[in-house]
GROMACS .gro file of C-alpha atoms in nm:
model
  338
    1MET     CA    1   6.004   6.137   1.243
    2ALA     CA    2   5.696   6.104   1.462
    3ILE     CA    3   5.532   6.394   1.668
    4LYS     CA    4   5.381   6.268   1.992
    5HIS     CA    5   5.244   6.571   2.121
    6LEU     CA    6   5.187   6.939   1.949
    7ARG     CA    7   5.047   7.274   2.087
    8THR     CA    8   5.012   7.634   1.969
    9ALA     CA    9   4.949   7.955   2.065
   10PHE     CA   10   4.957   8.289   1.946
   11SER     CA   11   5.082   8.581   2.200
   12SER     CA   12   5.089   8.922   2.112
   13GLN     CA   13   5.228   9.280   2.331
   14TYR     CA   14   5.142   9.579   2.127
   15GLN     CA   15   5.066   9.805   2.372
   16PRO     CA   16   5.385   9.754   2.649
   17GLY     CA   17   5.227   9.805   3.022
   18GLN     CA   18   4.875   9.661   2.950
   19PRO     CA   19   4.838   9.254   2.976
   20ALA     CA   20   4.963   9.037   2.688
   21ARG     CA   21   4.737   8.858   2.490
   22LEU     CA   22   4.756   8.501   2.408
   23GLN     CA   23   4.515   8.208   2.276
   24SER     CA   24   4.587   7.845   2.257
   25GLY     CA   25   4.478   7.605   2.023
   26GLU     CA   26   4.378   7.209   2.128
   27ALA     CA   27   4.634   6.998   2.246
   28LEU     CA   28   4.687   6.758   1.937
   29GLN     CA   29   4.830   6.392   1.974
   30GLU     CA   30   5.053   6.269   1.679
   31PRO     CA   31   4.872   6.533   1.445
   32GLY     CA   32   5.085   6.384   1.152
   33GLY     CA   33   5.051   6.557   0.770
   34ASP     CA   34   5.141   6.935   0.742
   35TYR     CA   35   5.220   6.966   1.121
   36GLU     CA   36   5.500   6.727   1.058
   37GLY     CA   37   5.615   6.899   0.748
   38LEU     CA   38   5.626   7.253   0.923
   39HIS     CA   39   5.796   7.061   1.217
   40LYS     CA   40   6.029   6.915   0.994
   41GLN     CA   41   6.156   7.289   0.806
   42MET     CA   42   6.176   7.462   1.168
   43LYS     CA   43   6.405   7.148   1.268
   44ARG     CA   44   6.639   7.201   0.928
   45LEU     CA   45   6.614   7.576   1.030
   46PHE     CA   46   6.739   7.508   1.403
   47ASN     CA   47   7.002   7.243   1.280
   48SER     CA   48   7.151   7.491   1.066
   49LYS     CA   49   7.164   7.833   1.279
   50PRO     CA   50   7.508   7.947   1.325
   51GLY     CA   51   7.612   8.028   1.696
   52LYS     CA   52   7.367   7.768   1.884
   53LYS     CA   53   7.428   7.767   2.312
   54TYR     CA   54   7.462   7.480   2.479
   55GLY     CA   55   7.366   7.411   2.851
   56ARG     CA   56   7.128   7.288   3.117
   57PHE     CA   57   6.807   7.400   3.331
   58SER     CA   58   6.878   7.661   3.548
   59ASP     CA   59   6.851   7.531   3.965
   60ASP     CA   60   6.627   7.797   4.021
   61LEU     CA   61   6.277   7.643   4.016
   62GLY     CA   62   6.093   7.997   4.156
   63GLU     CA   63   6.224   8.217   3.851
   64SER     CA   64   6.226   7.904   3.588
   65PRO     CA   65   5.979   7.628   3.684
   66PHE     CA   66   5.965   7.502   3.324
   67LYS     CA   67   6.182   7.171   3.399
   68GLY     CA   68   5.966   7.098   3.709
   69TRP     CA   69   5.677   7.126   3.463
   70LEU     CA   70   5.843   6.918   3.191
   71LYS     CA   71   5.957   6.664   3.430
   72ASP     CA   72   5.586   6.622   3.595
   73TYR     CA   73   5.463   6.571   3.246
   74LEU     CA   74   5.739   6.289   3.139
   75GLU     CA   75   5.633   6.076   3.460
   76ASP     CA   76   5.252   6.106   3.411
   77LYS     CA   77   5.178   6.349   3.686
   78GLN     CA   78   5.002   6.589   3.439
   79SER     CA   79   4.877   6.594   3.114
   80PHE     CA   80   5.038   6.682   2.807
   81ALA     CA   81   4.749   7.039   2.801
   82SER     CA   82   4.813   7.109   3.164
   83PHE     CA   83   5.182   7.113   3.106
   84THR     CA   84   5.147   7.358   2.808
   85ASP     CA   85   4.902   7.541   2.982
   86ARG     CA   86   5.122   7.658   3.268
   87VAL     CA   87   5.369   7.751   3.018
   88PHE     CA   88   5.166   7.941   2.803
   89GLY     CA   89   5.044   8.099   3.119
   90GLN     CA   90   5.416   8.214   3.220
   91TRP     CA   91   5.462   8.322   2.842
   92GLN     CA   92   5.153   8.602   2.885
   93GLU     CA   93   5.279   8.640   3.240
   94LEU     CA   94   5.620   8.767   3.070
   95LEU     CA   95   5.515   8.934   2.768
   96THR     CA   96   5.309   9.155   2.976
   97SER     CA   97   5.580   9.294   3.193
   98CYS     CA   98   5.782   9.352   2.858
   99GLN     CA   99   5.883   9.701   2.712
  100GLU     CA  100   5.894   9.626   2.363
  101GLU     CA  101   5.623   9.509   2.098
  102PHE     CA  102   5.581   9.152   2.010
  103VAL     CA  103   5.386   8.932   1.809
  104GLY     CA  104   5.442   8.550   1.750
  105GLN     CA  105   5.339   8.201   1.771
  106LEU     CA  106   5.464   7.977   2.070
  107VAL     CA  107   5.475   7.598   1.977
  108VAL     CA  108   5.564   7.306   2.167
  109VAL     CA  109   5.660   6.975   2.035
  110HIS     CA  110   5.729   6.645   2.192
  111GLU     CA  111   5.881   6.405   1.903
  112ALA     CA  112   5.960   6.051   1.946
  113LEU     CA  113   6.335   5.980   1.766
  114ALA     CA  114   6.428   5.637   1.673
  115ASP     CA  115   6.684   5.635   1.941
  116SER     CA  116   6.556   5.928   2.182
  117ASP     CA  117   6.261   6.154   2.268
  118VAL     CA  118   6.355   6.528   2.231
  119VAL     CA  119   6.113   6.848   2.295
  120TYR     CA  120   6.129   7.165   2.134
  121VAL     CA  121   5.964   7.505   2.236
  122MET     CA  122   6.009   7.752   1.948
  123ILE     CA  123   5.878   8.099   1.836
  124LEU     CA  124   5.728   8.104   1.514
  125GLU     CA  125   5.727   8.440   1.293
  126THR     CA  126   5.496   8.570   1.042
  127ASP     CA  127   5.533   8.756   0.684
  128GLY     CA  128   5.310   8.962   0.498
  129ALA     CA  129   5.185   8.844   0.177
  130LEU     CA  130   4.916   8.963  -0.075
  131ARG     CA  131   4.580   8.839  -0.175
  132PHE     CA  132   4.242   8.850  -0.315
  133ASP     CA  133   3.949   8.804  -0.106
  134GLY     CA  134   3.598   8.708  -0.173
  135ASN     CA  135   3.527   9.046  -0.335
  136GLN     CA  136   3.872   9.024  -0.555
  137THR     CA  137   3.990   9.311  -0.370
  138LEU     CA  138   4.398   9.282  -0.290
  139ASP     CA  139   4.430   9.244   0.087
  140THR     CA  140   4.738   9.120   0.313
  141THR     CA  141   4.745   8.851   0.530
  142ASP     CA  142   5.026   8.730   0.761
  143VAL     CA  143   5.159   8.360   0.662
  144LEU     CA  144   5.401   8.150   0.863
  145SER     CA  145   5.790   8.231   0.788
  146THR     CA  146   5.938   7.880   0.672
  147SER     CA  147   6.263   8.097   0.635
  148ARG     CA  148   6.335   8.247   0.977
  149LEU     CA  149   6.367   8.112   1.358
  150ASN     CA  150   6.492   8.316   1.577
  151LEU     CA  151   6.440   8.181   1.922
  152ALA     CA  152   6.412   7.844   1.980
  153MET     CA  153   6.523   7.559   2.249
  154ARG     CA  154   6.559   7.126   2.210
  155VAL     CA  155   6.584   6.917   2.504
  156GLU     CA  156   6.750   6.581   2.482
  157LEU     CA  157   6.533   6.406   2.687
  158ASP     CA  158   6.759   6.087   2.728
  159ASP     CA  159   7.057   6.308   2.821
  160TRP     CA  160   6.897   6.474   3.097
  161LEU     CA  161   6.684   6.181   3.275
  162GLY     CA  162   6.872   5.901   3.105
  163ASP     CA  163   7.061   5.659   3.330
  164ASN     CA  164   7.397   5.844   3.151
  165ALA     CA  165   7.309   6.217   3.216
  166ALA     CA  166   7.503   6.437   3.057
  167GLU     CA  167   7.622   6.783   3.134
  168ASN     CA  168   7.483   6.994   2.894
  169TYR     CA  169   7.111   6.892   2.712
  170LEU     CA  170   6.976   7.211   2.600
  171THR     CA  171   7.085   7.350   2.287
  172LEU     CA  172   6.951   7.745   2.206
  173VAL     CA  173   6.842   7.916   1.955
  174HIS     CA  174   6.905   8.310   2.045
  175ALA     CA  175   6.957   8.537   1.761
  176ARG     CA  176   7.082   8.866   1.736
  177GLY     CA  177   6.801   9.147   1.754
  178THR     CA  178   6.560   8.931   1.926
  179GLY     CA  179   6.573   9.217   2.226
  180GLU     CA  180   6.401   9.191   2.534
  181PRO     CA  181   6.109   8.914   2.427
  182GLY     CA  182   6.428   8.706   2.344
  183GLU     CA  183   6.559   8.733   2.712
  184LEU     CA  184   6.221   8.665   2.834
  185PHE     CA  185   6.200   8.321   2.618
  186ILE     CA  186   6.529   8.204   2.761
  187ARG     CA  187   6.344   8.291   3.106
  188LEU     CA  188   6.084   8.095   3.051
  189CYS     CA  189   6.291   7.779   2.892
  190GLY     CA  190   6.510   7.810   3.248
  191PHE     CA  191   6.807   7.805   3.028
  192THR     CA  192   7.181   7.843   3.165
  193ASN     CA  193   7.473   7.854   2.962
  194GLN     CA  194   7.764   7.643   3.048
  195ILE     CA  195   7.946   7.618   2.688
  196ASP     CA  196   8.203   7.819   2.562
  197VAL     CA  197   8.160   7.758   2.233
  198GLU     CA  198   8.450   7.965   2.129
  199LYS     CA  199   8.715   7.815   2.379
  200GLU     CA  200   8.628   7.469   2.289
  201THR     CA  201   8.652   7.597   1.849
  202LEU     CA  202   9.008   7.677   1.968
  203THR     CA  203   9.055   7.354   2.120
  204PHE     CA  204   8.917   7.192   1.792
  205LEU     CA  205   9.108   7.383   1.595
  206ASP     CA  206   9.451   7.293   1.801
  207ALA     CA  207   9.398   6.968   1.846
  208VAL     CA  208   9.296   6.916   1.468
  209GLU     CA  209   9.603   7.161   1.326
  210ALA     CA  210   9.886   7.011   1.562
  211PHE     CA  211   9.759   6.628   1.463
  212ALA     CA  212   9.775   6.743   1.053
  213LYS     CA  213  10.183   6.836   1.165
  214SER     CA  214  10.237   6.495   1.343
  215SER     CA  215  10.109   6.335   1.021
  216GLU     CA  216  10.337   6.244   0.699
  217PRO     CA  217  10.314   6.585   0.478
  218GLU     CA  218  10.126   6.481   0.185
  219LYS     CA  219   9.850   6.376   0.473
  220ALA     CA  220   9.831   6.688   0.659
  221GLY     CA  221   9.556   6.828   0.406
  222GLU     CA  222   9.338   6.556   0.395
  223VAL     CA  223   9.329   6.524   0.804
  224ARG     CA  224   9.234   6.905   0.756
  225THR     CA  225   8.966   6.835   0.503
  226ARG     CA  226   8.813   6.539   0.683
  227ALA     CA  227   8.765   6.708   1.062
  228TYR     CA  228   8.591   6.986   0.866
  229GLU     CA  229   8.344   6.762   0.661
  230PHE     CA  230   8.294   6.550   0.981
  231CYS     CA  231   8.259   6.902   1.187
  232LYS     CA  232   8.022   7.020   0.904
  233GLU     CA  233   7.801   6.673   0.882
  234GLN     CA  234   7.716   6.710   1.252
  235HIS     CA  235   7.611   7.081   1.237
  236ALA     CA  236   7.393   6.959   0.997
  237LEU     CA  237   7.236   6.717   1.194
  238GLY     CA  238   7.210   6.967   1.491
  239GLU     CA  239   7.473   6.712   1.656
  240PRO     CA  240   7.798   6.830   1.858
  241VAL     CA  241   8.162   6.667   1.784
  242ALA     CA  242   8.235   6.369   1.985
  243ILE     CA  243   8.604   6.340   1.968
  244GLU     CA  244   8.565   5.941   1.984
  245ALA     CA  245   8.363   5.954   1.670
  246LEU     CA  246   8.634   6.198   1.497
  247SER     CA  247   8.892   6.014   1.545
  248GLY     CA  248   8.761   5.705   1.379
  249TYR     CA  249   8.646   5.908   1.105
  250LEU     CA  250   9.000   6.046   1.084
  251ASP     CA  251   9.183   5.724   1.074
  252GLU     CA  252   8.963   5.390   1.025
  253ASP     CA  253   9.269   5.184   1.057
  254GLN     CA  254   9.384   5.299   1.381
  255PRO     CA  255   9.083   5.460   1.515
  256GLU     CA  256   9.196   5.558   1.838
  257ARG     CA  257   9.529   5.765   1.704
  258PHE     CA  258   9.368   6.072   1.720
  259LYS     CA  259   9.168   6.087   2.049
  260GLU     CA  260   9.477   5.979   2.220
  261PHE     CA  261   9.697   6.231   2.076
  262ALA     CA  262   9.389   6.532   2.136
  263ASN     CA  263   9.419   6.434   2.525
  264LYS     CA  264   9.762   6.413   2.523
  265SER     CA  265   9.851   6.805   2.341
  266THR     CA  266   9.521   6.944   2.405
  267GLU     CA  267   9.326   7.016   2.747
  268MET     CA  268   8.989   6.801   2.672
  269PRO     CA  269   8.645   6.816   2.791
  270GLU     CA  270   8.591   6.508   3.007
  271SER     CA  271   8.263   6.429   2.834
  272GLY     CA  272   8.476   6.380   2.510
  273VAL     CA  273   8.238   6.601   2.355
  274LEU     CA  274   8.309   6.992   2.153
  275HIS     CA  275   8.090   7.234   2.044
  276PRO     CA  276   8.296   7.405   1.812
  277ASP     CA  277   8.176   7.677   1.555
  278HIS     CA  278   8.181   7.540   1.243
  279ARG     CA  279   8.178   7.889   1.010
  280LYS     CA  280   8.522   7.935   1.223
  281VAL     CA  281   8.606   7.587   1.148
  282LYS     CA  282   8.622   7.671   0.814
  283LYS     CA  283   8.959   7.815   0.847
  284LEU     CA  284   9.079   7.447   0.871
  285VAL     CA  285   9.054   7.441   0.440
  286ARG     CA  286   9.036   7.820   0.361
  287ILE     CA  287   9.246   8.103   0.384
  288ALA     CA  288   9.028   8.471   0.374
  289GLY     CA  289   9.047   8.828   0.376
  290SER     CA  290   8.930   9.127   0.282
  291GLY     CA  291   9.026   9.515   0.339
  292GLY     CA  292   9.133   9.780   0.118
  293GLY     CA  293   8.907   9.700  -0.148
  294MET     CA  294   9.061   9.347  -0.169
  295SER     CA  295   8.845   9.057  -0.086
  296VAL     CA  296   9.076   8.688  -0.111
  297SER     CA  297   8.981   8.356  -0.032
  298PHE     CA  298   9.112   7.997  -0.178
  299SER     CA  299   9.186   7.638  -0.063
  300SER     CA  300   9.426   7.583   0.195
  301ASP     CA  301   9.581   7.315   0.017
  302LEU     CA  302   9.668   7.575  -0.270
  303VAL     CA  303   9.956   7.722  -0.048
  304ASN     CA  304  10.300   7.674  -0.238
  305GLN     CA  305  10.146   7.499  -0.556
  306ALA     CA  306   9.957   7.740  -0.722
  307ILE     CA  307   9.958   8.026  -0.435
  308TYR     CA  308  10.312   8.183  -0.299
  309TYR     CA  309  10.332   8.392   0.001
  310ASP     CA  310  10.685   8.613   0.049
  311ARG     CA  311  10.696   8.731   0.396
  312ASP     CA  312  10.964   8.956   0.317
  313LYS     CA  313  10.820   9.142   0.066
  314ASP     CA  314  10.431   9.068   0.209
  315ALA     CA  315  10.342   8.957  -0.140
  316LEU     CA  316  10.119   8.696  -0.259
  317THR     CA  317  10.156   8.540  -0.615
  318ILE     CA  318   9.897   8.360  -0.792
  319THR     CA  319   9.973   8.120  -1.076
  320ARG     CA  320   9.677   7.907  -1.258
  321LEU     CA  321   9.414   8.206  -1.276
  322PRO     CA  322   9.069   8.044  -1.263
  323LYS     CA  323   8.934   8.146  -1.645
  324ALA     CA  324   8.649   8.354  -1.544
  325LEU     CA  325   8.908   8.587  -1.333
  326ARG     CA  326   9.128   8.588  -1.603
  327GLU     CA  327   8.844   8.658  -1.866
  328GLN     CA  328   8.765   8.974  -1.633
  329LEU     CA  329   9.131   9.103  -1.621
  330GLU     CA  330   9.194   9.037  -1.964
  331ARG     CA  331   8.855   9.265  -2.073
  332TYR     CA  332   8.898   9.520  -1.768
  333LEU     CA  333   9.273   9.549  -1.948
  334GLU     CA  334   9.168   9.588  -2.277
  335ASN     CA  335   8.895   9.867  -2.218
  336ARG     CA  336   9.138  10.036  -2.018
  337GLU     CA  337   9.365  10.064  -2.304
  338ASP     CA  338   9.049  10.200  -2.558
   0.00000   0.00000   0.00000
């Protein structure tokens, strides 16, 4: 990982109706060291964040000029410092109109990867911490949070400007509870949503389930497990699921088999890429439910082996109980008898 350019700005809006405050730092080139370490942690949070959205830049440059400013910087029509000056200026203007209090560190990073370049725009939050000052008096101070990331966007530059431009090249983290500042952040980035994650999750699940049922019975469970593992690995990398790559992962001897099956049995996007929610994809390998004071979760492979469901009686029979559960039940029954 190598950061080409990085710049930060502290922004705050403590009194809605009054001008927002913004204090920017210097534009840094290849800062290395601690900056690389911090960015690596923020990337880890970004990639692991559930519920990400995927899309592209808005065509309304008047409302969202970020796209044009970024392109000018990449084409050397302006420096990184000038580019971020404009971004920070618009962020301050947007916060001035905000009717909610806000405080956060806006960070813009241009990162060079082995095969492509990406740009991140992130809002870093702070946590309170205790310390002793120079007079040995207990005091509070703010430190950067390395466990939270609720607002961030990533631009895949090659997917946006490359010869084979993709339809969707933006990935957005927009967590619940970010309120009006969260909506303003989306405006700042010029993000518009083009992906229906829920629909693509159902498409993924339907294709894998149909393929598993068409496979030999003893291999159906393996298909589901490998599909889930592939999806989980892609989520950890912050990448979508390419059907061609998944097809090769499911069957190395016949790498095109799943791809051909999915295209015939399911309405796949022309891009050949899906953005399933990895939390819901877990249904491929686990069956779970709760209610009425009960919570049950088990591997789908155990159905009709150690767990049996009677539809007529709506009853679940569990054999081969886990040792810890059996011991708890025995202790509970013994105490009740006493």
